[in-house]
PDB file of C-alpha atoms in Angstrom:
ATOM      1  CA  MET A   1      13.885  -1.250  14.275  1.00  0.00           C
ATOM      2  CA  ALA A   2      11.652  -4.262  13.751  1.00  0.00           C
ATOM      3  CA  ARG A   3       9.865  -5.585  16.824  1.00  0.00           C
ATOM      4  CA  ILE A   4      10.221  -9.130  15.541  1.00  0.00           C
ATOM      5  CA  SER A   5      13.220 -11.013  14.248  1.00  0.00           C
ATOM      6  CA  LEU A   6      13.622 -10.850  10.500  1.00  0.00           C
ATOM      7  CA  THR A   7      15.446 -14.189  10.491  1.00  0.00           C
ATOM      8  CA  PRO A   8      12.682 -16.791  10.651  1.00  0.00           C
ATOM      9  CA  ARG A   9      13.168 -20.546  10.458  1.00  0.00           C
ATOM     10  CA  ARG A  10      14.153 -21.440   6.898  1.00  0.00           C
ATOM     11  CA  SER A  11      11.182 -23.592   6.002  1.00  0.00           C
ATOM     12  CA  LEU A  12      10.575 -24.719   2.432  1.00  0.00           C
ATOM     13  CA  LEU A  13       7.843 -22.066   2.106  1.00  0.00           C
ATOM     14  CA  PHE A  14      10.167 -19.316   3.309  1.00  0.00           C
ATOM     15  CA  ARG A  15      12.998 -20.447   1.019  1.00  0.00           C
ATOM     16  CA  ALA A  16      10.599 -20.381  -1.951  1.00  0.00           C
ATOM     17  CA  THR A  17       9.380 -16.933  -0.853  1.00  0.00           C
ATOM     18  CA  GLU A  18      12.980 -15.714  -0.569  1.00  0.00           C
ATOM     19  CA  TRP A  19      13.782 -16.974  -4.073  1.00  0.00           C
ATOM     20  CA  TYR A  20      10.722 -15.323  -5.607  1.00  0.00           C
ATOM     21  CA  SER A  21      11.233 -12.081  -3.699  1.00  0.00           C
ATOM     22  CA  LYS A  22      14.898 -11.771  -4.695  1.00  0.00           C
ATOM     23  CA  ARG A  23      14.065 -12.542  -8.319  1.00  0.00           C
ATOM     24  CA  THR A  24      11.153 -10.084  -8.440  1.00  0.00           C
ATOM     25  CA  TYR A  25      12.269  -7.243  -6.152  1.00  0.00           C
ATOM     26  CA  GLY A  26      16.029  -7.712  -5.815  1.00  0.00           C
ATOM     27  CA  LYS A  27      15.805  -8.451  -2.097  1.00  0.00           C
ATOM     28  CA  VAL A  28      13.668 -10.333   0.396  1.00  0.00           C
ATOM     29  CA  LEU A  29      10.771  -8.172   1.561  1.00  0.00           C
ATOM     30  CA  ASP A  30      10.807  -7.543   5.317  1.00  0.00           C
ATOM     31  CA  PRO A  31       7.050  -8.198   5.682  1.00  0.00           C
ATOM     32  CA  ALA A  32       7.621 -11.700   4.269  1.00  0.00           C
ATOM     33  CA  ARG A  33      10.482 -12.249   6.719  1.00  0.00           C
ATOM     34  CA  ALA A  34       8.241 -11.200   9.606  1.00  0.00           C
ATOM     35  CA  LEU A  35       5.228 -13.251   8.505  1.00  0.00           C
ATOM     36  CA  ALA A  36       7.404 -16.327   7.928  1.00  0.00           C
ATOM     37  CA  HIS A  37       7.461 -16.857  11.698  1.00  0.00           C
ATOM     38  CA  ASN A  38       3.930 -18.189  11.178  1.00  0.00           C
ATOM     39  CA  PRO A  39       3.870 -20.193   7.923  1.00  0.00           C
ATOM     40  CA  ARG A  40       0.062 -20.268   7.758  1.00  0.00           C
ATOM     41  CA  VAL A  41      -0.095 -16.489   7.961  1.00  0.00           C
ATOM     42  CA  LEU A  42       2.638 -16.167   5.321  1.00  0.00           C
ATOM     43  CA  TRP A  43       0.914 -18.671   3.007  1.00  0.00           C
ATOM     44  CA  SER A  44      -2.453 -16.927   3.380  1.00  0.00           C
ATOM     45  CA  ASP A  45      -0.855 -13.541   2.753  1.00  0.00           C
ATOM     46  CA  LEU A  46       0.947 -14.768  -0.378  1.00  0.00           C
ATOM     47  CA  ARG A  47      -2.253 -16.234  -1.822  1.00  0.00           C
ATOM     48  CA  PHE A  48      -4.194 -13.086  -0.951  1.00  0.00           C
ATOM     49  CA  GLU A  49      -1.603 -10.813  -2.604  1.00  0.00           C
ATOM     50  CA  GLN A  50      -1.633 -12.991  -5.735  1.00  0.00           C
ATOM     51  CA  SER A  51      -5.400 -12.609  -5.893  1.00  0.00           C
ATOM     52  CA  LEU A  52      -5.195  -8.833  -5.417  1.00  0.00           C
ATOM     53  CA  ALA A  53      -2.742  -8.568  -8.303  1.00  0.00           C
ATOM     54  CA  ARG A  54      -5.481  -9.823 -10.635  1.00  0.00           C
ATOM     55  CA  TRP A  55      -8.003  -7.136  -9.693  1.00  0.00           C
ATOM     56  CA  ASN A  56      -8.350  -4.883 -12.720  1.00  0.00           C
ATOM     57  CA  GLN A  57     -11.464  -2.707 -12.512  1.00  0.00           C
ATOM     58  CA  LEU A  58      -9.706   0.343 -11.052  1.00  0.00           C
ATOM     59  CA  ASP A  59      -7.086   2.323 -12.999  1.00  0.00           C
ATOM     60  CA  ALA A  60      -3.610   1.337 -11.741  1.00  0.00           C
ATOM     61  CA  ASP A  61      -2.548   4.940 -10.989  1.00  0.00           C
ATOM     62  CA  LEU A  62      -5.732   5.628  -9.010  1.00  0.00           C
ATOM     63  CA  LYS A  63      -5.171   2.390  -7.098  1.00  0.00           C
ATOM     64  CA  THR A  64      -1.609   3.471  -6.313  1.00  0.00           C
ATOM     65  CA  LEU A  65      -2.736   6.879  -5.073  1.00  0.00           C
ATOM     66  CA  ALA A  66      -5.355   5.265  -2.825  1.00  0.00           C
ATOM     67  CA  VAL A  67      -2.852   2.773  -1.419  1.00  0.00           C
ATOM     68  CA  MET A  68      -0.105   5.323  -0.848  1.00  0.00           C
ATOM     69  CA  THR A  69      -2.470   7.891   0.676  1.00  0.00           C
ATOM     70  CA  THR A  70      -3.611   5.211   3.110  1.00  0.00           C
ATOM     71  CA  ALA A  71      -0.017   4.288   3.950  1.00  0.00           C
ATOM     72  CA  ALA A  72       0.902   7.955   4.455  1.00  0.00           C
ATOM     73  CA  SER A  73      -2.147   8.488   6.687  1.00  0.00           C
ATOM     74  CA  ILE A  74      -1.128   5.567   8.882  1.00  0.00           C
ATOM     75  CA  GLY A  75       2.564   6.465   8.774  1.00  0.00           C
ATOM     76  CA  CYS A  76       3.919   3.251   7.234  1.00  0.00           C
ATOM     77  CA  SER A  77       7.337   4.163   5.867  1.00  0.00           C
ATOM     78  CA  TRP A  78       7.841   0.598   4.565  1.00  0.00           C
ATOM     79  CA  CYS A  79       4.673   0.846   2.461  1.00  0.00           C
ATOM     80  CA  MET A  80       5.562   4.329   1.204  1.00  0.00           C
ATOM     81  CA  ASP A  81       9.079   3.214   0.285  1.00  0.00           C
ATOM     82  CA  PHE A  82       7.945   0.090  -1.551  1.00  0.00           C
ATOM     83  CA  GLY A  83       4.919   1.775  -3.151  1.00  0.00           C
ATOM     84  CA  HIS A  84       7.029   4.625  -4.504  1.00  0.00           C
ATOM     85  CA  TRP A  85       9.583   2.215  -5.950  1.00  0.00           C
ATOM     86  CA  GLU A  86       7.046  -0.219  -7.399  1.00  0.00           C
ATOM     87  CA  SER A  87       4.864   2.467  -9.001  1.00  0.00           C
ATOM     88  CA  GLY A  88       7.826   4.438 -10.289  1.00  0.00           C
ATOM     89  CA  ARG A  89       9.129   1.249 -11.893  1.00  0.00           C
ATOM     90  CA  ARG A  90       5.715   0.850 -13.552  1.00  0.00           C
ATOM     91  CA  GLY A  91       6.101   4.351 -15.000  1.00  0.00           C
ATOM     92  CA  MET A  92       3.823   6.422 -12.783  1.00  0.00           C
ATOM     93  CA  ASP A  93       4.569  10.156 -12.596  1.00  0.00           C
ATOM     94  CA  THR A  94       7.206  10.472  -9.857  1.00  0.00           C
ATOM     95  CA  ARG A  95       5.984  13.922  -8.818  1.00  0.00           C
ATOM     96  CA  LYS A  96       2.572  12.449  -7.987  1.00  0.00           C
ATOM     97  CA  LEU A  97       4.262   9.710  -5.974  1.00  0.00           C
ATOM     98  CA  HIS A  98       6.486  12.177  -4.133  1.00  0.00           C
ATOM     99  CA  ASP A  99       3.615  14.538  -3.303  1.00  0.00           C
ATOM    100  CA  VAL A 100       1.282  11.920  -1.778  1.00  0.00           C
ATOM    101  CA  PRO A 101       2.019  12.867   1.854  1.00  0.00           C
ATOM    102  CA  VAL A 102       1.162  16.503   1.066  1.00  0.00           C
ATOM    103  CA  TRP A 103      -1.415  15.927  -1.669  1.00  0.00           C
ATOM    104  CA  ARG A 104      -3.766  18.660  -0.445  1.00  0.00           C
ATOM    105  CA  ASP A 105      -1.050  21.271  -1.046  1.00  0.00           C
ATOM    106  CA  SER A 106       0.108  19.899  -4.414  1.00  0.00           C
ATOM    107  CA  ASP A 107      -1.110  20.894  -7.862  1.00  0.00           C
ATOM    108  CA  SER A 108      -0.093  17.497  -9.292  1.00  0.00           C
ATOM    109  CA  TYR A 109      -3.506  15.843  -9.101  1.00  0.00           C
ATOM    110  CA  THR A 110      -6.741  15.870 -11.093  1.00  0.00           C
ATOM    111  CA  SER A 111     -10.076  16.316  -9.307  1.00  0.00           C
ATOM    112  CA  LEU A 112     -10.741  12.565  -9.600  1.00  0.00           C
ATOM    113  CA  GLU A 113      -7.336  11.748  -8.099  1.00  0.00           C
ATOM    114  CA  ARG A 114      -8.054  14.182  -5.256  1.00  0.00           C
ATOM    115  CA  ASP A 115     -11.408  12.487  -4.618  1.00  0.00           C
ATOM    116  CA  VAL A 116      -9.688   9.087  -4.511  1.00  0.00           C
ATOM    117  CA  MET A 117      -7.114  10.378  -2.046  1.00  0.00           C
ATOM    118  CA  GLU A 118      -9.755  12.073   0.100  1.00  0.00           C
ATOM    119  CA  TYR A 119     -11.723   8.810   0.117  1.00  0.00           C
ATOM    120  CA  ALA A 120      -8.633   6.850   1.200  1.00  0.00           C
ATOM    121  CA  GLU A 121      -8.058   9.256   4.093  1.00  0.00           C
ATOM    122  CA  ALA A 122     -11.737   9.221   5.085  1.00  0.00           C
ATOM    123  CA  MET A 123     -11.826   5.408   5.087  1.00  0.00           C
ATOM    124  CA  THR A 124      -8.599   5.248   7.094  1.00  0.00           C
ATOM    125  CA  ALA A 125      -9.861   7.609   9.795  1.00  0.00           C
ATOM    126  CA  ASN A 126     -10.946   5.925  12.995  1.00  0.00           C
ATOM    127  CA  PRO A 127     -13.894   5.661  12.839  1.00  0.00           C
ATOM    128  CA  PRO A 128     -14.211   5.951   9.039  1.00  0.00           C
ATOM    129  CA  GLN A 129     -15.642   9.288   7.935  1.00  0.00           C
ATOM    130  CA  VAL A 130     -16.744   8.779   4.349  1.00  0.00           C
ATOM    131  CA  GLU A 131     -19.320  11.356   3.290  1.00  0.00           C
ATOM    132  CA  ASP A 132     -22.175  10.454   0.942  1.00  0.00           C
ATOM    133  CA  GLU A 133     -21.336  13.263  -1.471  1.00  0.00           C
ATOM    134  CA  LEU A 134     -17.751  12.031  -1.943  1.00  0.00           C
ATOM    135  CA  ALA A 135     -18.905   8.422  -2.404  1.00  0.00           C
ATOM    136  CA  GLU A 136     -21.484   9.539  -4.979  1.00  0.00           C
ATOM    137  CA  ARG A 137     -18.892  11.515  -6.967  1.00  0.00           C
ATOM    138  CA  LEU A 138     -16.613   8.474  -7.037  1.00  0.00           C
ATOM    139  CA  LEU A 139     -19.434   6.094  -7.978  1.00  0.00           C
ATOM    140  CA  THR A 140     -20.400   8.378 -10.856  1.00  0.00           C
ATOM    141  CA  ALA A 141     -16.813   8.781 -12.084  1.00  0.00           C
ATOM    142  CA  LEU A 142     -15.659   5.191 -11.614  1.00  0.00           C
ATOM    143  CA  GLY A 143     -18.732   2.953 -11.796  1.00  0.00           C
ATOM    144  CA  GLU A 144     -19.663   0.359  -9.212  1.00  0.00           C
ATOM    145  CA  PRO A 145     -17.015  -2.318 -10.002  1.00  0.00           C
ATOM    146  CA  ALA A 146     -14.109   0.148  -9.750  1.00  0.00           C
ATOM    147  CA  PHE A 147     -15.624   1.826  -6.670  1.00  0.00           C
ATOM    148  CA  VAL A 148     -15.833  -1.550  -4.909  1.00  0.00           C
ATOM    149  CA  GLU A 149     -12.221  -2.264  -5.869  1.00  0.00           C
ATOM    150  CA  LEU A 150     -11.127   1.153  -4.590  1.00  0.00           C
ATOM    151  CA  THR A 151     -12.871   0.521  -1.286  1.00  0.00           C
ATOM    152  CA  ALA A 152     -11.331  -2.943  -0.983  1.00  0.00           C
ATOM    153  CA  MET A 153      -7.823  -1.664  -1.814  1.00  0.00           C
ATOM    154  CA  VAL A 154      -7.999   1.014   0.869  1.00  0.00           C
ATOM    155  CA  ALA A 155      -9.129  -1.625   3.378  1.00  0.00           C
ATOM    156  CA  VAL A 156      -6.314  -3.965   2.289  1.00  0.00           C
ATOM    157  CA  GLU A 157      -3.739  -1.207   2.635  1.00  0.00           C
ATOM    158  CA  ASN A 158      -5.039  -0.479   6.114  1.00  0.00           C
ATOM    159  CA  LEU A 159      -4.271  -4.124   6.943  1.00  0.00           C
ATOM    160  CA  ARG A 160      -0.794  -3.981   5.402  1.00  0.00           C
ATOM    161  CA  SER A 161       0.202  -0.600   6.828  1.00  0.00           C
ATOM    162  CA  ARG A 162      -1.130  -1.263  10.298  1.00  0.00           C
ATOM    163  CA  MET A 163       0.527  -4.681  10.447  1.00  0.00           C
ATOM    164  CA  ASN A 164       3.886  -3.404   9.149  1.00  0.00           C
ATOM    165  CA  THR A 165       3.819  -0.436  11.515  1.00  0.00           C
ATOM    166  CA  ALA A 166       2.865  -2.579  14.519  1.00  0.00           C
ATOM    167  CA  LEU A 167       5.672  -5.025  13.684  1.00  0.00           C
ATOM    168  CA  GLY A 168       8.091  -2.082  13.547  1.00  0.00           C
ATOM    169  CA  LEU A 169       8.957  -2.497   9.858  1.00  0.00           C
ATOM    170  CA  THR A 170      10.399   0.634   8.306  1.00  0.00           C
ATOM    171  CA  SER A 171      11.709   1.733   4.928  1.00  0.00           C
ATOM    172  CA  GLN A 172      13.781  -1.027   3.359  1.00  0.00           C
ATOM    173  CA  GLY A 173      15.665   1.217   0.949  1.00  0.00           C
ATOM    174  CA  PHE A 174      13.740   0.677  -2.270  1.00  0.00           C
ATOM    175  CA  LYS A 175      13.510   4.421  -2.787  1.00  0.00           C
ATOM    176  CA  ASP A 176      16.590   6.586  -2.270  1.00  0.00           C
ATOM    177  CA  HIS A 177      14.891   8.663   0.407  1.00  0.00           C
ATOM    178  CA  CYS A 178      11.562   7.923   2.052  1.00  0.00           C
ATOM    179  CA  GLU A 179       9.927  10.488   4.252  1.00  0.00           C
ATOM    180  CA  ILE A 180       6.543  10.844   5.819  1.00  0.00           C
ATOM    181  CA  PRO A 181       6.013  14.358   7.139  1.00  0.00           C
ATOM    182  CA  ASP A 182       4.234  14.711  10.474  1.00  0.00           C
ATOM    183  CA  GLY A 183       1.296  16.407   8.779  1.00  0.00           C
ATOM    184  CA  PRO A 184      -0.556  13.629   6.874  1.00  0.00           C
ATOM    185  CA  ARG A 185      -1.772  11.715   9.896  1.00  0.00           C
ATOM    186  CA  ALA A 186      -3.090  14.948  11.353  1.00  0.00           C
ATOM    187  CA  ALA A 187      -4.944  15.593   8.091  1.00  0.00           C
ATOM    188  CA  VAL A 188      -7.048  12.470   8.554  1.00  0.00           C
ATOM    189  CA  ARG A 189     -10.352  13.653   9.925  1.00  0.00           C
TER     190      ARG A 189
END
């Protein structure tokens, strides 16, 4: 259950956000409802997310795997639910999406995808535990612009997942069934 009311004051900004969210996603996103209690935070978040949507140096599927691995490592069921739905709608392989929480035991991923997921977990560890060898493999495979974008996306998802989890936001029902096994957070070294 959310730790904050999901019925904020109906400011003009929140009403516009509600309209856009319903039109785009079919429902109002709970993170927007929570952030709407502070219109400056909501406005900054909306502008930031619009900017992120224009980043295009990293392959969309690799970006998704990095984001969802981060969310699984933190234990954000809202992020996993929404990420699965959004990426599945975009046409990403649903088996890859389903296997994210147990990616180390799945044969669904290429070596590059595994490196991206390992990097997301290593960055999400506290303190971060990125090894030079892994970073070098990714730099070689992706190039510097995509590597920077990968790094930034993992950091952004840490912000999203940690904020949603701290606010008590959970799966909003975008995916039929959203589960995060107990294992992924333990896998973060």
